[in-house]
CSV table of C-alpha atoms and ligand atoms in Angstrom, one decimal:
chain,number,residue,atom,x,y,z
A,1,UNK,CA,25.9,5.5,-7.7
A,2,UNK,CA,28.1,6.9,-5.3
A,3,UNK,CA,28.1,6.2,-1.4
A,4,UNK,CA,26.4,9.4,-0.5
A,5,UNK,CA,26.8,11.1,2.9
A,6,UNK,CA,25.2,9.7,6.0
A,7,UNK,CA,23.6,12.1,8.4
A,8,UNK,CA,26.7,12.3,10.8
A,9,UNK,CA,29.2,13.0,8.1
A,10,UNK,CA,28.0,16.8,7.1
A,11,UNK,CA,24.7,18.9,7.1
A,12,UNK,CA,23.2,17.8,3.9
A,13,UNK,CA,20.3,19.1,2.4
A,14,UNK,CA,17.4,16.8,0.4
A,15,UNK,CA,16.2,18.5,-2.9
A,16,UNK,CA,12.6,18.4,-3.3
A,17,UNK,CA,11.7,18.3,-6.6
A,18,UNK,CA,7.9,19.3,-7.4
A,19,UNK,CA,6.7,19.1,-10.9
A,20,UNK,CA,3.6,20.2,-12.5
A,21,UNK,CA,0.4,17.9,-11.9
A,22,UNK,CA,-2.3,18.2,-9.1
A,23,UNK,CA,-0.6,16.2,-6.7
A,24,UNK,CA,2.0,19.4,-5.7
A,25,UNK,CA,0.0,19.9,-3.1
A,26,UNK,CA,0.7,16.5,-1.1
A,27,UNK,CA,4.3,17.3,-1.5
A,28,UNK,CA,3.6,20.4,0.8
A,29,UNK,CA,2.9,17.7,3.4
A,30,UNK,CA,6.1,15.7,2.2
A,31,UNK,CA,8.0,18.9,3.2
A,32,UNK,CA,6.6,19.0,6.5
A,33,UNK,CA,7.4,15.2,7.3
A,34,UNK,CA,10.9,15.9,6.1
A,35,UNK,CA,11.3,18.8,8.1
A,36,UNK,CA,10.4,17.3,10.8
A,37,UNK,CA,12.6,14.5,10.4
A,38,UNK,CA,15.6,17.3,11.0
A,39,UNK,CA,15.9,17.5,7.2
A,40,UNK,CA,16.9,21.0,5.4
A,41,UNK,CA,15.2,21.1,2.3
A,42,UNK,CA,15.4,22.9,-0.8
A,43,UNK,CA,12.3,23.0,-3.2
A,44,UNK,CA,13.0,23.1,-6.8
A,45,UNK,CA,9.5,23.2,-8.4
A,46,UNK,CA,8.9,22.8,-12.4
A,47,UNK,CA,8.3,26.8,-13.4
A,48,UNK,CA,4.4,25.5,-14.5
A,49,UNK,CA,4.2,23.5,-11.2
A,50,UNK,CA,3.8,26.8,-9.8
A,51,UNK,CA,0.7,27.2,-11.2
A,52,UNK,CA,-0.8,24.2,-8.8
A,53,UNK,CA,1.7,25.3,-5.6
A,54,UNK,CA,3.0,28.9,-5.7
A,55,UNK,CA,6.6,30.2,-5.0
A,56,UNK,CA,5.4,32.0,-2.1
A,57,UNK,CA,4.2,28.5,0.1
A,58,UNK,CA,8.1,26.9,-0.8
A,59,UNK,CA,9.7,29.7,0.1
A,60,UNK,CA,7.1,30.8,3.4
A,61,UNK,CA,8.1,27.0,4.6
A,62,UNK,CA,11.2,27.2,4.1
A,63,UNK,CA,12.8,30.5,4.7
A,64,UNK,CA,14.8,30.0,1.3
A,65,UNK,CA,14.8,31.3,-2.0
A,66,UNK,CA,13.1,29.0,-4.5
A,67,UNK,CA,14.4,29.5,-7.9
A,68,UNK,CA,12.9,27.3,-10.9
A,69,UNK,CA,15.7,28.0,-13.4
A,70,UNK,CA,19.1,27.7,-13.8
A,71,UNK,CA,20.0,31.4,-15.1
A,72,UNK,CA,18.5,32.7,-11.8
A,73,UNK,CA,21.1,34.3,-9.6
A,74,UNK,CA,24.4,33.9,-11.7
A,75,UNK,CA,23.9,30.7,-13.1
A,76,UNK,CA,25.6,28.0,-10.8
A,77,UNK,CA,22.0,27.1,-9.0
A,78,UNK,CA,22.4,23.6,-9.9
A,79,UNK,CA,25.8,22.8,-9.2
A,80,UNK,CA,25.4,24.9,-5.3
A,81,UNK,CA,22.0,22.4,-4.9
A,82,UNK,CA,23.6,18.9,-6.0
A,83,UNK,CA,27.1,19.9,-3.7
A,84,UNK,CA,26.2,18.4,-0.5
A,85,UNK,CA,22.6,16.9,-1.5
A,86,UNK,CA,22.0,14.1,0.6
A,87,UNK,CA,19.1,12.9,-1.9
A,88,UNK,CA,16.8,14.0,-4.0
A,89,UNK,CA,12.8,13.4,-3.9
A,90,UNK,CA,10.5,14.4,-6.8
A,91,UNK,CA,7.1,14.2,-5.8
A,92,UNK,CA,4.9,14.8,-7.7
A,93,UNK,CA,6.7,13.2,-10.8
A,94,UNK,CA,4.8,13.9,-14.0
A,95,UNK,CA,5.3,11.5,-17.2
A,96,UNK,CA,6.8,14.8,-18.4
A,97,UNK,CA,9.5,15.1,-15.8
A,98,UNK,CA,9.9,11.4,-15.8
A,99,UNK,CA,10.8,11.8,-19.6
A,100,UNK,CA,12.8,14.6,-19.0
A,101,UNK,CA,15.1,12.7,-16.4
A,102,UNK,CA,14.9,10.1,-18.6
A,103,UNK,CA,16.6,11.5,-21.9
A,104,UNK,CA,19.3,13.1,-19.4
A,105,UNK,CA,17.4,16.1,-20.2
A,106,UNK,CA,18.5,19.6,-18.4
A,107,UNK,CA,16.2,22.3,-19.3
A,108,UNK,CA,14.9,23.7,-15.7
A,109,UNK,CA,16.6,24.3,-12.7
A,110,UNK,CA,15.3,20.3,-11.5
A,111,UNK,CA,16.5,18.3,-14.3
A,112,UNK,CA,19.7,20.4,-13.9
A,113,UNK,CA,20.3,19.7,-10.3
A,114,UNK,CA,19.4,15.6,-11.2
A,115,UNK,CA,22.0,15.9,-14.2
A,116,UNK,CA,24.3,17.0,-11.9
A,117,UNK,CA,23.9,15.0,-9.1
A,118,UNK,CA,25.2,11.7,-8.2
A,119,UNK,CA,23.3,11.1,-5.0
A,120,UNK,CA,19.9,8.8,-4.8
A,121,UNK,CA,16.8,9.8,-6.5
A,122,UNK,CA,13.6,9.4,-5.5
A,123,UNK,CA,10.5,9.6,-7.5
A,124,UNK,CA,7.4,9.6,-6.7
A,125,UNK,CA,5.1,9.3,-10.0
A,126,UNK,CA,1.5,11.0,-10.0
A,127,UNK,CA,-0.6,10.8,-13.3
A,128,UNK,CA,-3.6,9.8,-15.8
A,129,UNK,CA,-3.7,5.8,-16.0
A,130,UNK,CA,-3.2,5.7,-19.2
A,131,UNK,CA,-0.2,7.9,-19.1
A,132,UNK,CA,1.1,5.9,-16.8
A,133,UNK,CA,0.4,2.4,-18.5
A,134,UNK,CA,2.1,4.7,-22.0
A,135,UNK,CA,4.7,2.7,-23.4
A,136,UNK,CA,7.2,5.2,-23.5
A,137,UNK,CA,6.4,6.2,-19.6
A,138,UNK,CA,7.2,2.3,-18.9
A,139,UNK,CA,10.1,2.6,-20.8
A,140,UNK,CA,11.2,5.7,-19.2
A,141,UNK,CA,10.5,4.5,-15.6
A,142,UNK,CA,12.5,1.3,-16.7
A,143,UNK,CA,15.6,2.9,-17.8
A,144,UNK,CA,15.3,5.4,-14.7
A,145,UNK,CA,15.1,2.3,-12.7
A,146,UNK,CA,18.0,0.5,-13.6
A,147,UNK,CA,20.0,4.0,-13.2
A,148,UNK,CA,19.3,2.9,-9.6
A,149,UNK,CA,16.2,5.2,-9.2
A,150,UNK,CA,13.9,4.4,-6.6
A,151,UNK,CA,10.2,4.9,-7.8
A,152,UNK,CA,7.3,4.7,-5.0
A,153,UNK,CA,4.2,4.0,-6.3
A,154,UNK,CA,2.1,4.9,-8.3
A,155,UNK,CA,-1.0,3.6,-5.8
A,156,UNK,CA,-4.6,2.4,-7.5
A,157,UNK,CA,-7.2,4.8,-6.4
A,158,UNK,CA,-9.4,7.8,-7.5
A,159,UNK,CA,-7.6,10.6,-9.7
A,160,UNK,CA,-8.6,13.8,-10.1
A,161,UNK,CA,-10.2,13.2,-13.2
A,162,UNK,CA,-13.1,11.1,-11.6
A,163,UNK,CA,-11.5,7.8,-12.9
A,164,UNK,CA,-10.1,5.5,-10.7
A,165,UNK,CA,-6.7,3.1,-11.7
A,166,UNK,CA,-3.1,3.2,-11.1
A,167,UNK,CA,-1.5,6.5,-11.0
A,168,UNK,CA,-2.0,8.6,-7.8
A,169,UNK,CA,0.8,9.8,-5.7
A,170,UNK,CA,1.5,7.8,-3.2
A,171,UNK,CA,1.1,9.2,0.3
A,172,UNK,CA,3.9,11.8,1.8
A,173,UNK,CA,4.4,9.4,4.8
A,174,UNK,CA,5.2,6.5,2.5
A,175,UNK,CA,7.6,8.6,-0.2
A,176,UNK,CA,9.2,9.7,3.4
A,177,UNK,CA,10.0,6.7,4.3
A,178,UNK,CA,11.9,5.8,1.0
A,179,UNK,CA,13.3,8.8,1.3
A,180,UNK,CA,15.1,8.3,4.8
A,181,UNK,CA,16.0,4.8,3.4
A,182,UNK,CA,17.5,6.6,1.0
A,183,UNK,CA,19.8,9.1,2.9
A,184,UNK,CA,20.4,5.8,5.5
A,185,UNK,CA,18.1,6.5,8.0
A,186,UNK,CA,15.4,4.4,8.6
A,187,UNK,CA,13.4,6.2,11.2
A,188,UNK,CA,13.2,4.7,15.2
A,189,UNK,CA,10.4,2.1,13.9
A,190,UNK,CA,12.0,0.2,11.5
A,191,UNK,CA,11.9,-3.0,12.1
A,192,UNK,CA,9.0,-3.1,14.2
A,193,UNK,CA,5.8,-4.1,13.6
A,194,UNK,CA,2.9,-2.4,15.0
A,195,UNK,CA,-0.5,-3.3,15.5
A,196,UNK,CA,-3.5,-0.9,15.4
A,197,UNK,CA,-7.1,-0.7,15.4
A,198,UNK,CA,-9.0,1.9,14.3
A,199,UNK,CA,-12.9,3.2,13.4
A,200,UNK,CA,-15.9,2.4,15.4
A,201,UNK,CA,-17.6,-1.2,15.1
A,202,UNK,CA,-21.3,-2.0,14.2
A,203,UNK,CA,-23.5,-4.9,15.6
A,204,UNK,CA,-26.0,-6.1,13.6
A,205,UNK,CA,-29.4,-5.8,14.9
A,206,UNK,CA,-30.9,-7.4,11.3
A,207,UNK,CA,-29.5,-6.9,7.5
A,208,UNK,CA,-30.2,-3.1,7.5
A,209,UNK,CA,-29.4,-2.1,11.1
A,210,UNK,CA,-27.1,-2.3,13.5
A,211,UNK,CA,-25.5,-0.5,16.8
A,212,UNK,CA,-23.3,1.7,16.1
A,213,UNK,CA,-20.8,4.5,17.5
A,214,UNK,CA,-19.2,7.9,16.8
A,215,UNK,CA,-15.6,6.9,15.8
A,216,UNK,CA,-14.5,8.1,13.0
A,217,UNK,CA,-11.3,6.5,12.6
A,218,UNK,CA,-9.4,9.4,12.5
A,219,UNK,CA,-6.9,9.3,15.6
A,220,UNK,CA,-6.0,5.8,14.3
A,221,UNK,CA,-5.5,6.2,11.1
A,222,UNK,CA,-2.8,9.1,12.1
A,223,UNK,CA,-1.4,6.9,14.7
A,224,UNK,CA,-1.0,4.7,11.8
A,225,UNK,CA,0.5,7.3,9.7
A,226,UNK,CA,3.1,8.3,12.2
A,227,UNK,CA,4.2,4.7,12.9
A,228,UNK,CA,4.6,4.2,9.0
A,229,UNK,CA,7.0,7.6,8.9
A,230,UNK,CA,8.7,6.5,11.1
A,231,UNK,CA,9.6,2.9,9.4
A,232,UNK,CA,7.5,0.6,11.3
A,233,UNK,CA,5.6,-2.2,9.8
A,234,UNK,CA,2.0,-1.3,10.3
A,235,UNK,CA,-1.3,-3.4,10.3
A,236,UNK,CA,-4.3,-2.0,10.5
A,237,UNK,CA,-7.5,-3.3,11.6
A,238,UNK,CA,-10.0,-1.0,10.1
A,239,UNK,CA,-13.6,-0.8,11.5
A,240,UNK,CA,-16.1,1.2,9.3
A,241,UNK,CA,-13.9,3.5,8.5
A,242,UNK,CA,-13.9,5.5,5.3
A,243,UNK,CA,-11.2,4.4,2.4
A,244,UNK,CA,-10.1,7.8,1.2
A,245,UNK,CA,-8.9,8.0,5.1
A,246,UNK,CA,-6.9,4.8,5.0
A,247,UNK,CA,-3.0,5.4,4.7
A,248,UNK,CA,-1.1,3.6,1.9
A,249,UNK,CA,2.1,1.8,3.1
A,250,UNK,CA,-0.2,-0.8,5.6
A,251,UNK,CA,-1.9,-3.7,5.5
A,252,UNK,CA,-5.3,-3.2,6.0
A,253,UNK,CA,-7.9,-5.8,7.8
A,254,UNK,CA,-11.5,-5.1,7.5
A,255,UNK,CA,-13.0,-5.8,10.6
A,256,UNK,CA,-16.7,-4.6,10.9
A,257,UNK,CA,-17.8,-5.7,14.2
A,258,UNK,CA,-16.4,-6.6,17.8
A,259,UNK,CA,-15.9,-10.0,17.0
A,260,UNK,CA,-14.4,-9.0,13.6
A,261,UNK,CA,-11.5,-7.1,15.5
A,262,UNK,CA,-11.2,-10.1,18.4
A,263,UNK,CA,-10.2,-12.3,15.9
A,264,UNK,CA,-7.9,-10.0,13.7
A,265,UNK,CA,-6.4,-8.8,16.7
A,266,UNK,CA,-5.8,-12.5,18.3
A,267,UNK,CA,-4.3,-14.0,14.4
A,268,UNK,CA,-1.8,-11.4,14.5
A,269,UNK,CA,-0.8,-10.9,18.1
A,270,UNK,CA,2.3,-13.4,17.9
A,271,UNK,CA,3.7,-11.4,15.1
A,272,UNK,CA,3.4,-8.0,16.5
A,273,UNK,CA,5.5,-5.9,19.1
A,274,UNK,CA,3.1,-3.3,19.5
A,275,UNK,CA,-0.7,-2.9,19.8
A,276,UNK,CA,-2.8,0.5,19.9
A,277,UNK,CA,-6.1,0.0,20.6
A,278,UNK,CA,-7.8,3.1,19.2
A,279,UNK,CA,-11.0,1.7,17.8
A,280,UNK,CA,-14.1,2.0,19.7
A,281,UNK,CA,-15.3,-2.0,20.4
A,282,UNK,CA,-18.5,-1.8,21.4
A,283,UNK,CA,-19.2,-3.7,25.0
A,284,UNK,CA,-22.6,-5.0,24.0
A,285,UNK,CA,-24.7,-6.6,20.8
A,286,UNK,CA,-27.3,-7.9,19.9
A,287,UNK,CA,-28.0,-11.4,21.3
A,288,UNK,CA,-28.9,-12.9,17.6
A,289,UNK,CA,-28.9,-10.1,15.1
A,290,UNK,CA,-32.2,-11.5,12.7
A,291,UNK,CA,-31.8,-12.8,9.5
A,292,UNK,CA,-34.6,-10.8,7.8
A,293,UNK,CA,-35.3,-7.1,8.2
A,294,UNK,CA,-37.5,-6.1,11.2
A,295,UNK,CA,-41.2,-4.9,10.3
A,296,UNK,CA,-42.8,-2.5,12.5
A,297,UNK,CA,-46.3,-4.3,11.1
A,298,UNK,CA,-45.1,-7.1,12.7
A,299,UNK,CA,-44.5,-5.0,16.4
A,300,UNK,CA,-47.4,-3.6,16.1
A,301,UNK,CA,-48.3,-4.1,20.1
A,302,UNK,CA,-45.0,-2.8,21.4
A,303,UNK,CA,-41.7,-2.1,20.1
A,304,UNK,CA,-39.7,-5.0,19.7
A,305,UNK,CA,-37.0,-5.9,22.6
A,306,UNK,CA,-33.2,-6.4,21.3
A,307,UNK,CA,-31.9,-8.6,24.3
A,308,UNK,CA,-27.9,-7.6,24.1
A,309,UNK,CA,-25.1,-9.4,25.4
A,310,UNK,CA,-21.4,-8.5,26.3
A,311,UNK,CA,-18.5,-8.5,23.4
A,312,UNK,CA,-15.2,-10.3,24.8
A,313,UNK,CA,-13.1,-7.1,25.7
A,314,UNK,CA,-9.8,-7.6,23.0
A,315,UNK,CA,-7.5,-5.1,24.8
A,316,UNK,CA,-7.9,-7.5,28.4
A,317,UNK,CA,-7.7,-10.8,26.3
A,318,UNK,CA,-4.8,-9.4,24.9
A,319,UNK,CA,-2.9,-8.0,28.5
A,320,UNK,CA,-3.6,-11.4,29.8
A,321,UNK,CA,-2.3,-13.6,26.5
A,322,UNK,CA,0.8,-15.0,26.4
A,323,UNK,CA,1.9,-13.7,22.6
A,324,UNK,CA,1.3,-10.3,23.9
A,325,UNK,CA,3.2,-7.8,22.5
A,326,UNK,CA,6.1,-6.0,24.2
A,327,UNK,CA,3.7,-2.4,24.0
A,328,UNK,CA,0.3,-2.3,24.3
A,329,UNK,CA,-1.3,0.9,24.5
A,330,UNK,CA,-5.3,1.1,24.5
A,331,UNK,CA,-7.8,4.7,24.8
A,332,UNK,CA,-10.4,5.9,27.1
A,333,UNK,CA,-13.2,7.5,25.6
A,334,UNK,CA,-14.5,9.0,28.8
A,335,UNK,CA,-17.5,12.0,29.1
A,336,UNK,CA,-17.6,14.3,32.0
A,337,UNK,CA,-15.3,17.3,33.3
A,338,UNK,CA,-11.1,16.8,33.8
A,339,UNK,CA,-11.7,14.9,37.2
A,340,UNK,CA,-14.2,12.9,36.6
A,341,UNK,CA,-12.4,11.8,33.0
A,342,UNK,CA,-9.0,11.0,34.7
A,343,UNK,CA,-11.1,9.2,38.0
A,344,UNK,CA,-12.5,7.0,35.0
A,345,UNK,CA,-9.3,6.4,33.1
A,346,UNK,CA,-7.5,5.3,36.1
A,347,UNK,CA,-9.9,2.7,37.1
A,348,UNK,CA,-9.8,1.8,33.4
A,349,UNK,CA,-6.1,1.4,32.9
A,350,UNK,CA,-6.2,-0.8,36.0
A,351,UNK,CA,-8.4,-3.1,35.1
A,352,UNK,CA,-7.4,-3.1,31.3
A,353,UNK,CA,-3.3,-4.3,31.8
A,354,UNK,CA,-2.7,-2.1,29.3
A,355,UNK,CA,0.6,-0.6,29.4
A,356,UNK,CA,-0.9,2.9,28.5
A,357,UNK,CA,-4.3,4.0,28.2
A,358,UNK,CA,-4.9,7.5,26.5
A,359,UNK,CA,-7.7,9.1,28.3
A,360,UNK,CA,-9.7,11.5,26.3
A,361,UNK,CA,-13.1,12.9,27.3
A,362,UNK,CA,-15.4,13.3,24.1
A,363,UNK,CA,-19.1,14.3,23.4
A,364,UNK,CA,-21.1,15.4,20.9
A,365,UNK,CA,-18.4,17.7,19.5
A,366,UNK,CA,-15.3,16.8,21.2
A,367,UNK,CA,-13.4,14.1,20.9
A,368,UNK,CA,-14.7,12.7,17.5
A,369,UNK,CA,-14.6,13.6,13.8
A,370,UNK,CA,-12.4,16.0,12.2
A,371,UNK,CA,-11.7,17.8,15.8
A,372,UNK,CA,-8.8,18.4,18.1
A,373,UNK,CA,-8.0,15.8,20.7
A,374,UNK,CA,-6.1,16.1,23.8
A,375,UNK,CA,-5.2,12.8,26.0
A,376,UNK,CA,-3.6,11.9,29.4
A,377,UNK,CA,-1.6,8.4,29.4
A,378,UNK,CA,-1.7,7.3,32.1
A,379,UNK,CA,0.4,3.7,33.0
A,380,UNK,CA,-1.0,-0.2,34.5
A,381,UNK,CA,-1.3,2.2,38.3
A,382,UNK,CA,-3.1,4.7,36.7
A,383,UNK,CA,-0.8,7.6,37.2
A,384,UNK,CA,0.0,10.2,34.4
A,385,UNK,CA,2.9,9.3,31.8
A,386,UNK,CA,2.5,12.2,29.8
A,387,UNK,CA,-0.2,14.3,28.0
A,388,UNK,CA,-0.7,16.9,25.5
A,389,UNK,CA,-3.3,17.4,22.5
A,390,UNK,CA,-3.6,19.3,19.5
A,391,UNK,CA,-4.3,17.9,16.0
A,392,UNK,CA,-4.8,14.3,16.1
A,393,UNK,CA,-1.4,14.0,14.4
A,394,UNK,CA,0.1,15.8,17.3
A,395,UNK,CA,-2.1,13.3,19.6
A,396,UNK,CA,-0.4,10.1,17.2
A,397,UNK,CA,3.0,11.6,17.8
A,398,UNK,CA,2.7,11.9,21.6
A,399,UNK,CA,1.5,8.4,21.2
A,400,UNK,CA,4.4,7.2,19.2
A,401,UNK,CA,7.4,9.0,21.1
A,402,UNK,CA,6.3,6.6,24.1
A,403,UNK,CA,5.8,4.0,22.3
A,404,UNK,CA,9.7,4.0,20.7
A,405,UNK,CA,11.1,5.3,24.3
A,406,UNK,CA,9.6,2.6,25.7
A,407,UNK,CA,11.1,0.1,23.1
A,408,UNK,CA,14.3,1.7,23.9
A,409,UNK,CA,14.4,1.1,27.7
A,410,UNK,CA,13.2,-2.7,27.0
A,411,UNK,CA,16.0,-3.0,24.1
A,412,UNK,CA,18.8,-1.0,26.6
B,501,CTP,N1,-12.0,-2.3,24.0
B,501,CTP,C1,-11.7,-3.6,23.6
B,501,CTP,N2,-12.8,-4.5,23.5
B,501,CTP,C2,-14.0,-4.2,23.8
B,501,CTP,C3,-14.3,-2.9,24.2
B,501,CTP,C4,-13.3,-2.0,24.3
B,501,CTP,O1,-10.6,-4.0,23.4
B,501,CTP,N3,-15.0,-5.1,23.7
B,501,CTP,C5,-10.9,-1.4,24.1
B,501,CTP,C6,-11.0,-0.2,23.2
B,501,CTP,O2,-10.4,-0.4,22.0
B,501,CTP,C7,-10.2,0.8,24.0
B,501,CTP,C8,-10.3,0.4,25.5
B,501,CTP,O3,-10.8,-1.0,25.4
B,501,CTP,O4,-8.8,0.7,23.7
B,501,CTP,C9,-11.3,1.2,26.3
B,501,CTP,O5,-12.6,1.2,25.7
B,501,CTP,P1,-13.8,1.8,26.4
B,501,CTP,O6,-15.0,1.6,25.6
B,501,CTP,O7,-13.5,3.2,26.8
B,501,CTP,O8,-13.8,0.9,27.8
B,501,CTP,P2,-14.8,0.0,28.4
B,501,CTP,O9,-14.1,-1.1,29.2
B,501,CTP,O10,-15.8,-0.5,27.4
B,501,CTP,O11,-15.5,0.9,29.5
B,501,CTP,P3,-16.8,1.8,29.5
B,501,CTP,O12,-17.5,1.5,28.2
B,501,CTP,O13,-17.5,1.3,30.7
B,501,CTP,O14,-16.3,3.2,29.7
């Protein structure tokens, strides 16, 4: 394979290759990441992957024509679209595609533009299990393999047929990654290795109860999903948060209660350059949570008493630790109007030692669940770094950017 061209060196363009199985519509998202990243893309779907995305979303996000054959507009399509391509990323990859690519293959405008490219190829397989585990898919991922193809996933999970096994897409955020590998650039994060908590813990109160909160998970997880775009090594310490939500790419630690996240948090703090504290510890439990299930017969003269007492707080054991990583950035959940939120947040980030805290007021509807988010950080003094809101991505992002800036003043 030749040395392909590095970002400085010309304005490349990544092909996008999208063939025809239910995951095309993740690759919408992959086109986003991509674009983001400063990439041009051009989208050469499969003409029946236009079935499951239509001609009209490529060519809305992108301002370009999208074309799925090669006699389209004078016939040199292909050769135009490997000149000068930078890489090329098929996502979904179908075991039909895959075969296609396979037996060198040049019957659509995207096994054209592969034939006649020699830049790297990405592909990102999404199928049936037992298409997948086929003999002559194995085969063909084997031969495109030792071509020098790089071939993310497929990941274990549920498939659109109701089954669950190997042969879902993996995520956008992860096929990104390979793909900036792959053009030789590895996103600000590589290399680092950052820490996150995410989801709401529960305190057992006895087998079938327990204290609970609102947090949903979700500004963590796309904290998490930011980091891993942008190359970092992520961890994540998952309270009671729902799997379909959790990012492929991470390492995942299940930690269902307050002590559960002290003691994932503490094992991995020497190996970690960042923290983010976005799950929602709860300050208080239950003394002794009992070992059978309560029974109102047995309260019968008043409702029973559950004596609480206080969690350790993680994000001060960790500002005062000695392994404590170079960033720490912890949240606010604070209720009330903008003064009384911020008054909160800077008492908080003082006593904390955080290096950020991201104030965010919540409530009923605000703040948790599938909702925008807006957040202040504010630093240790408890002045205001930076804020902004939107979509919780847009929230992770703000998060992020600081997080690498401040990497690169401690690295400068
Ligand atoms: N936190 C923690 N350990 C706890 C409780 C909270 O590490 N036992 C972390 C949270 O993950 C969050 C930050 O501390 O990053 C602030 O949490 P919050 O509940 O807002 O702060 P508290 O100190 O509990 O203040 P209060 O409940 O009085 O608002």
């Amino acid at each position: 394979m030749s040395q392909h061209p590095k970002p400085d060196q010309q304005p490349a363009h990544i092909v996008l290759g999208v063939s025809a199985g239910i995951a095309a519509y993740k690759a919408v998202f992959l086109l986003r990441i991509l674009q983001r990243d400063g990439f041009r893309v051009r989208v050469v779907p499969t003409p029946s992957s236009l079935e499951f995305v239509g001609r009209a979303t490529w060519e809305g996000l992108t301002l370009e024509s999208v074309n799925t054959d090669v006699f389209h507009g004078g016939g040199a399509d292909h050769v135009e679209l490997a000149r000068g391509c930078a890489a090329i990323v098929i996502a979904p990859a179908t075991a039909d595609v895959i075969a296609r690519i396979a037996n060198g293959q040049a019957d659509d405008l995207l096994t054209t533009t592969v034939l006649a490219s020699d830049c790297p190829v990405v592909i990102a397989p999404a199928m049936h299990t037992q298409m997948w585990r086929a003999a002559a898919t194995q085969e063909n991922i084997a031969r495109l393999r030792k071509r020098g193809y790089i071939v993310v996933g497929p990941e274990d999970g549920d498939l659109a047929s109701g089954d669950h096994g190997a042969g879902r897409m993996s995520e956008p955020e992860v096929i990104a990654a390979h793909v900036r590998k792959a053009y030789g650039v590895s996103g600000d994060l590589a290399g680092k290795k950052i820490l996150i908590t995410a989801g709401g813990t529960r305190e057992a109160i006895d087998p079938v109860r327990f204290l609970g909160n609102r947090s949903s998970g979700r500004q963590g997880i796309a904290i998490a999903r930011e980091a891993l775009s942008r190359g970092a090594e992520v961890t994540l310490i998952t309270s009671n948060i729902e799997a379909a939500l959790i990012p492929q790419g991470c390492s995942v630690i299940d930690a269902p209660s307050a002590q559960d996240v002290y003691d994932a948090v503490m094992s991995h703090l020497g190996h970690s350059n960042a923290l983010v504290m976005a799950a929602a510890v709860a300050d208080y439990r239950p003394r002794a949570a009992s070992a059978s299930k309560i029974k109102k017969e047995e309260n019968e003269s008043a409702p029973p008493r559950i004596e609480l007492t206080e969690t350790t707080d993680v994000l001060r054991s960790v500002s005062s630790s000695p392994d404590r990583p170079r960033v720490v950035l912890g949240f606010a959940a604070e209720t009330g109007d903008q003064n009384t939120v911020l008054s909160y947040g800077a008492a908080k980030a003082k006593r904390k030692g955080a290096d950020y805290l991201a104030v965010n007021a919540v409530g009923a509807d605000i703040g948790f669940g599938d909702v925008p988010n807006y957040v202040y950080v504010l630093n240790q003094e408890g002045s205001v770094v930076t804020q902004g809101g939107g979509t919780k991505a847009d929230v992770a992002r703000i998060l992020i950017d600081l997080i690498s800036q401040r990497f690169d003043t401690m690295e400068a």
